[in-house]
mmCIF file of C-alpha atoms and ligand atoms in Angstrom:
data_model
loop_
_atom_site.group_PDB
_atom_site.id
_atom_site.type_symbol
_atom_site.label_atom_id
_atom_site.label_comp_id
_atom_site.label_asym_id
_atom_site.label_seq_id
_atom_site.Cartn_x
_atom_site.Cartn_y
_atom_site.Cartn_z
ATOM 1 C CA MET Z 1 -7.077 -15.079 -4.069
ATOM 2 C CA SER Z 2 -9.971 -12.722 -4.794
ATOM 3 C CA LEU Z 3 -9.166 -9.429 -6.420
ATOM 4 C CA SER Z 4 -10.391 -7.454 -3.412
ATOM 5 C CA ALA Z 5 -7.814 -9.237 -1.251
ATOM 6 C CA PHE Z 6 -4.978 -8.356 -3.600
ATOM 7 C CA ILE Z 7 -2.317 -6.180 -2.029
ATOM 8 C CA PRO Z 8 -1.056 -3.719 -4.659
ATOM 9 C CA LEU Z 9 2.464 -4.119 -6.014
ATOM 10 C CA THR Z 10 4.591 -0.993 -5.915
ATOM 11 C CA GLY Z 11 7.885 0.058 -7.462
ATOM 12 C CA ARG Z 12 9.975 3.115 -8.214
ATOM 13 C CA CYS Z 13 13.081 4.506 -9.890
ATOM 14 C CA SER Z 14 16.371 4.970 -8.041
ATOM 15 C CA CYS Z 15 15.811 8.675 -7.317
ATOM 16 C CA ALA Z 16 12.203 7.982 -6.207
ATOM 17 C CA ALA Z 17 10.693 10.799 -8.298
ATOM 18 C CA LEU Z 18 8.698 8.263 -10.306
ATOM 19 C CA SER Z 19 6.736 5.454 -8.682
ATOM 20 C CA TYR Z 20 4.027 3.081 -9.844
ATOM 21 C CA THR Z 21 1.381 0.666 -8.620
ATOM 22 C CA LEU Z 22 -0.078 -2.559 -9.991
ATOM 23 C CA THR Z 23 -3.589 -3.225 -8.727
ATOM 24 C CA ALA Z 24 -3.675 -6.851 -9.935
ATOM 25 C CA SER Z 25 -1.108 -9.609 -10.230
ATOM 26 C CA PRO Z 26 0.779 -9.612 -13.537
ATOM 27 C CA LEU Z 27 -0.707 -11.831 -16.250
ATOM 28 C CA ILE Z 28 2.724 -13.423 -16.469
ATOM 29 C CA THR Z 29 6.354 -12.451 -16.023
ATOM 30 C CA HIS Z 30 8.799 -12.969 -18.898
ATOM 31 C CA ILE Z 31 12.374 -13.706 -17.946
ATOM 32 C CA CYS Z 32 13.992 -13.078 -21.314
ATOM 33 C CA TYR Z 33 17.589 -13.980 -22.162
ATOM 34 C CA CYS Z 34 17.529 -12.743 -25.772
ATOM 35 C CA THR Z 35 20.587 -10.793 -26.862
ATOM 36 C CA TRP Z 36 18.419 -7.716 -27.337
ATOM 37 C CA CYS Z 37 17.227 -7.717 -23.722
ATOM 38 C CA GLN Z 38 20.783 -8.393 -22.592
ATOM 39 C CA ARG Z 39 22.015 -5.286 -24.391
ATOM 40 C CA GLU Z 40 19.144 -3.120 -23.214
ATOM 41 C CA SER Z 41 19.380 -4.195 -19.573
ATOM 42 C CA GLY Z 42 23.162 -4.561 -19.497
ATOM 43 C CA SER Z 43 22.534 -7.842 -17.766
ATOM 44 C CA ILE Z 44 21.947 -11.545 -18.413
ATOM 45 C CA CYS Z 45 18.207 -11.152 -18.837
ATOM 46 C CA ALA Z 46 15.252 -8.798 -18.671
ATOM 47 C CA VAL Z 47 12.407 -9.459 -16.230
ATOM 48 C CA ASN Z 48 9.187 -8.017 -17.640
ATOM 49 C CA SER Z 49 5.841 -8.397 -15.891
ATOM 50 C CA ILE Z 50 2.867 -8.038 -18.215
ATOM 51 C CA ILE Z 51 -0.237 -6.233 -16.934
ATOM 52 C CA GLU Z 52 -3.304 -4.533 -18.382
ATOM 53 C CA SER Z 53 -2.596 -0.782 -18.433
ATOM 54 C CA SER Z 54 -5.959 -0.354 -16.665
ATOM 55 C CA ASN Z 55 -4.369 -2.098 -13.664
ATOM 56 C CA PHE Z 56 -1.284 0.108 -13.772
ATOM 57 C CA SER Z 57 -0.833 3.670 -12.572
ATOM 58 C CA TYR Z 58 2.132 5.909 -11.868
ATOM 59 C CA ARG Z 59 2.918 8.982 -9.855
ATOM 60 C CA LEU Z 60 5.553 11.569 -10.711
ATOM 61 C CA ASP Z 61 6.771 13.825 -7.904
ATOM 62 C CA PRO Z 62 4.872 17.119 -8.446
ATOM 63 C CA THR Z 63 8.071 19.142 -7.962
ATOM 64 C CA VAL Z 64 9.475 17.607 -11.173
ATOM 65 C CA SER Z 65 8.669 19.927 -14.085
ATOM 66 C CA GLN Z 66 9.336 17.471 -16.958
ATOM 67 C CA PRO Z 67 6.867 14.719 -17.817
ATOM 68 C CA VAL Z 68 7.753 11.025 -17.829
ATOM 69 C CA ALA Z 69 10.242 10.512 -20.672
ATOM 70 C CA LEU Z 70 8.788 8.201 -23.324
ATOM 71 C CA ILE Z 71 11.790 7.041 -25.302
ATOM 72 C CA PRO Z 72 11.125 5.213 -28.578
ATOM 73 C CA GLY Z 73 13.441 2.406 -29.594
ATOM 74 C CA PRO Z 74 13.719 -0.452 -32.043
ATOM 75 C CA THR Z 75 12.844 -4.105 -31.436
ATOM 76 C CA PRO Z 76 14.004 -7.215 -33.283
ATOM 77 C CA SER Z 77 10.421 -7.652 -34.588
ATOM 78 C CA GLY Z 78 10.513 -4.214 -36.183
ATOM 79 C CA ASN Z 79 7.367 -3.062 -34.363
ATOM 80 C CA GLY Z 80 9.310 -0.799 -32.039
ATOM 81 C CA GLN Z 81 8.884 -0.074 -28.357
ATOM 82 C CA THR Z 82 8.538 2.887 -26.015
ATOM 83 C CA VAL Z 83 10.349 2.889 -22.694
ATOM 84 C CA ALA Z 84 8.980 5.078 -19.916
ATOM 85 C CA ARG Z 85 11.846 6.635 -17.984
ATOM 86 C CA CYS Z 86 12.071 8.878 -14.963
ATOM 87 C CA PRO Z 87 12.803 12.412 -16.260
ATOM 88 C CA VAL Z 88 15.275 12.948 -13.397
ATOM 89 C CA CYS Z 89 17.389 9.764 -13.106
ATOM 90 C CA PHE Z 90 16.337 8.197 -16.449
ATOM 91 C CA ASP Z 91 15.765 4.748 -15.032
ATOM 92 C CA GLY Z 92 13.398 2.809 -17.286
ATOM 93 C CA LEU Z 93 10.423 1.497 -15.312
ATOM 94 C CA TRP Z 94 7.974 0.178 -17.869
ATOM 95 C CA LYS Z 95 7.457 -0.087 -21.605
ATOM 96 C CA TYR Z 96 4.978 -0.609 -24.395
ATOM 97 C CA TYR Z 97 5.420 -2.580 -27.599
ATOM 98 C CA GLY Z 98 4.291 -1.082 -30.878
ATOM 99 C CA ASP Z 99 1.020 0.830 -30.574
ATOM 100 C CA ALA Z 100 -0.346 -1.442 -27.857
ATOM 101 C CA ARG Z 101 -0.489 1.060 -24.999
ATOM 102 C CA PHE Z 102 -3.264 -0.954 -23.351
ATOM 103 C CA VAL Z 103 -0.724 -3.497 -22.140
ATOM 104 C CA THR Z 104 2.182 -2.481 -19.921
ATOM 105 C CA TYR Z 105 5.456 -4.360 -19.553
ATOM 106 C CA VAL Z 106 6.792 -3.499 -16.109
ATOM 107 C CA LYS Z 107 10.539 -3.825 -15.607
ATOM 108 C CA ALA Z 108 10.050 -5.995 -12.559
ATOM 109 C CA GLY Z 109 13.480 -5.392 -11.051
ATOM 110 C CA THR Z 110 12.241 -1.893 -10.198
ATOM 111 C CA LEU Z 111 9.529 -3.275 -7.907
ATOM 112 C CA ASP Z 112 9.960 -2.753 -4.186
ATOM 113 C CA GLU Z 113 11.830 -5.661 -2.614
ATOM 114 C CA GLU Z 114 8.883 -7.553 -1.117
ATOM 115 C CA CYS Z 115 6.806 -6.972 -4.242
ATOM 116 C CA PHE Z 116 9.585 -8.243 -6.467
ATOM 117 C CA LYS Z 117 9.755 -11.410 -4.368
ATOM 118 C CA ARG Z 118 6.017 -11.964 -4.867
ATOM 119 C CA VAL Z 119 6.265 -11.428 -8.608
ATOM 120 C CA ALA Z 120 9.438 -13.494 -9.055
ATOM 121 C CA GLY Z 121 7.747 -16.414 -7.307
ATOM 122 C CA GLY Z 122 4.525 -15.999 -9.291
ATOM 123 C CA GLU Z 123 3.442 -17.044 -12.786
ATOM 124 C CA ARG Z 124 6.525 -16.837 -14.974
ATOM 125 C CA VAL Z 125 8.220 -18.211 -18.047
ATOM 126 C CA HIS Z 126 11.865 -18.255 -19.170
ATOM 127 C CA ILE Z 127 12.288 -17.423 -22.858
ATOM 128 C CA TYR Z 128 15.123 -17.284 -25.409
ATOM 129 C CA THR Z 129 17.227 -19.423 -23.092
ATOM 130 C CA SER Z 130 19.419 -20.467 -26.037
ATOM 131 C CA THR Z 131 21.428 -17.291 -25.410
ATOM 132 C CA LYS Z 132 21.565 -17.482 -21.607
ATOM 133 C CA PRO Z 133 24.938 -18.048 -19.953
ATOM 134 C CA GLU Z 134 25.729 -21.719 -19.247
ATOM 135 C CA TRP Z 135 25.929 -21.031 -15.521
ATOM 136 C CA VAL Z 136 22.292 -20.041 -15.326
ATOM 137 C CA ASP Z 137 20.882 -23.489 -14.518
ATOM 138 C CA LEU Z 138 17.110 -23.656 -14.916
ATOM 139 C CA GLY Z 139 16.826 -27.360 -14.037
ATOM 140 C CA ARG Z 140 15.049 -26.583 -10.780
ATOM 141 C CA GLU Z 141 12.549 -24.346 -12.572
ATOM 142 C CA LYS Z 142 11.778 -27.144 -15.049
ATOM 143 C CA GLU Z 143 11.306 -29.595 -12.153
ATOM 144 C CA ASN Z 144 8.810 -27.175 -10.639
ATOM 145 C CA GLY Z 145 6.845 -27.073 -13.879
ATOM 146 C CA VAL Z 146 7.901 -23.556 -14.847
ATOM 147 C CA GLY Z 147 8.118 -23.064 -18.609
ATOM 148 C CA VAL Z 148 11.638 -22.872 -20.054
ATOM 149 C CA PHE Z 149 11.864 -22.212 -23.790
ATOM 150 C CA GLU Z 150 14.849 -21.907 -26.126
ATOM 151 C CA GLU Z 151 12.853 -19.311 -28.054
ATOM 152 C CA TYR Z 152 9.257 -18.114 -27.660
ATOM 153 C CA TYR Z 153 6.182 -20.087 -26.527
ATOM 154 C CA VAL Z 154 2.492 -20.661 -27.233
ATOM 155 C CA ARG Z 155 0.465 -18.490 -24.862
ATOM 156 C CA GLU Z 156 -2.400 -20.945 -24.362
ATOM 157 C CA THR Z 157 -0.031 -23.658 -23.176
ATOM 158 C CA VAL Z 158 1.687 -21.476 -20.567
ATOM 159 C CA TRP Z 159 -0.648 -18.804 -19.173
ATOM 160 C CA VAL Z 160 -3.083 -19.792 -16.420
ATOM 161 C CA GLN Z 161 -6.765 -19.711 -17.327
ATOM 162 C CA GLU Z 162 -7.463 -16.568 -15.315
ATOM 163 C CA ALA Z 163 -4.743 -14.664 -17.162
ATOM 164 C CA LEU Z 164 -6.063 -15.797 -20.544
ATOM 165 C CA GLU Z 165 -9.535 -14.604 -19.549
ATOM 166 C CA ARG Z 166 -8.202 -11.252 -18.360
ATOM 167 C CA ARG Z 167 -6.389 -10.865 -21.684
ATOM 168 C CA GLU Z 168 -9.588 -11.553 -23.608
ATOM 169 C CA LYS Z 169 -11.407 -8.967 -21.520
ATOM 170 C CA MET Z 170 -8.636 -6.427 -22.127
ATOM 171 C CA LEU Z 171 -8.739 -6.961 -25.897
ATOM 172 C CA LYS Z 172 -12.532 -6.674 -25.935
ATOM 173 C CA ALA Z 173 -12.346 -3.373 -24.034
ATOM 174 C CA VAL Z 174 -9.825 -2.048 -26.568
ATOM 175 C CA GLU Z 175 -12.075 -3.033 -29.479
ATOM 176 C CA GLY Z 176 -14.954 -1.262 -27.731
ATOM 177 C CA VAL Z 177 -12.956 1.967 -27.501
ATOM 178 C CA GLY Z 178 -11.912 1.717 -31.153
ATOM 179 C CA SER Z 179 -15.417 1.256 -32.546
HETATM 180 ZN ZN1 LIG Q 1 14.170 8.820 -10.915
HETATM 181 ZN ZN1 LIG Q 2 14.226 -10.388 -24.816
#
């Protein structure tokens, strides 16, 4: 699908004060069953769609006087993360890892229903499955050629070529800004 034909993906928090748009398909979606994501999400896994921040924008209801809450938190790697939360209902909608603000991890469960369906059926990988519940059976995903990894994975063996190229472009743009 050409980029011009891409229909933007939209999502929002539960009170609808904060909404966002993705103007390209995610590079990939991580379905992560690590114990850290389980604690943070209060669920069996986190579903994070990775996108260049240049393809991500948000809108906060102008009647809300506080800015988007950027809440710092730890990560197992020690690099830390920042979760962007609605200042009214405090739902977390996206996050950044470390200082890398040029790449946005969208909490995909906050996408609008049809958009979530598109993303959930798109390029994805299941990671840290060693700590998933037994009753989550990923046999069908494996049959369909979707990556399922007990821990992490090698990017080049999982991401589609277009996503790898977009990543390269993103990193080059960041270098350009820094120099
Ligand atoms: Zn809200
Ligand atoms: Zn995780």
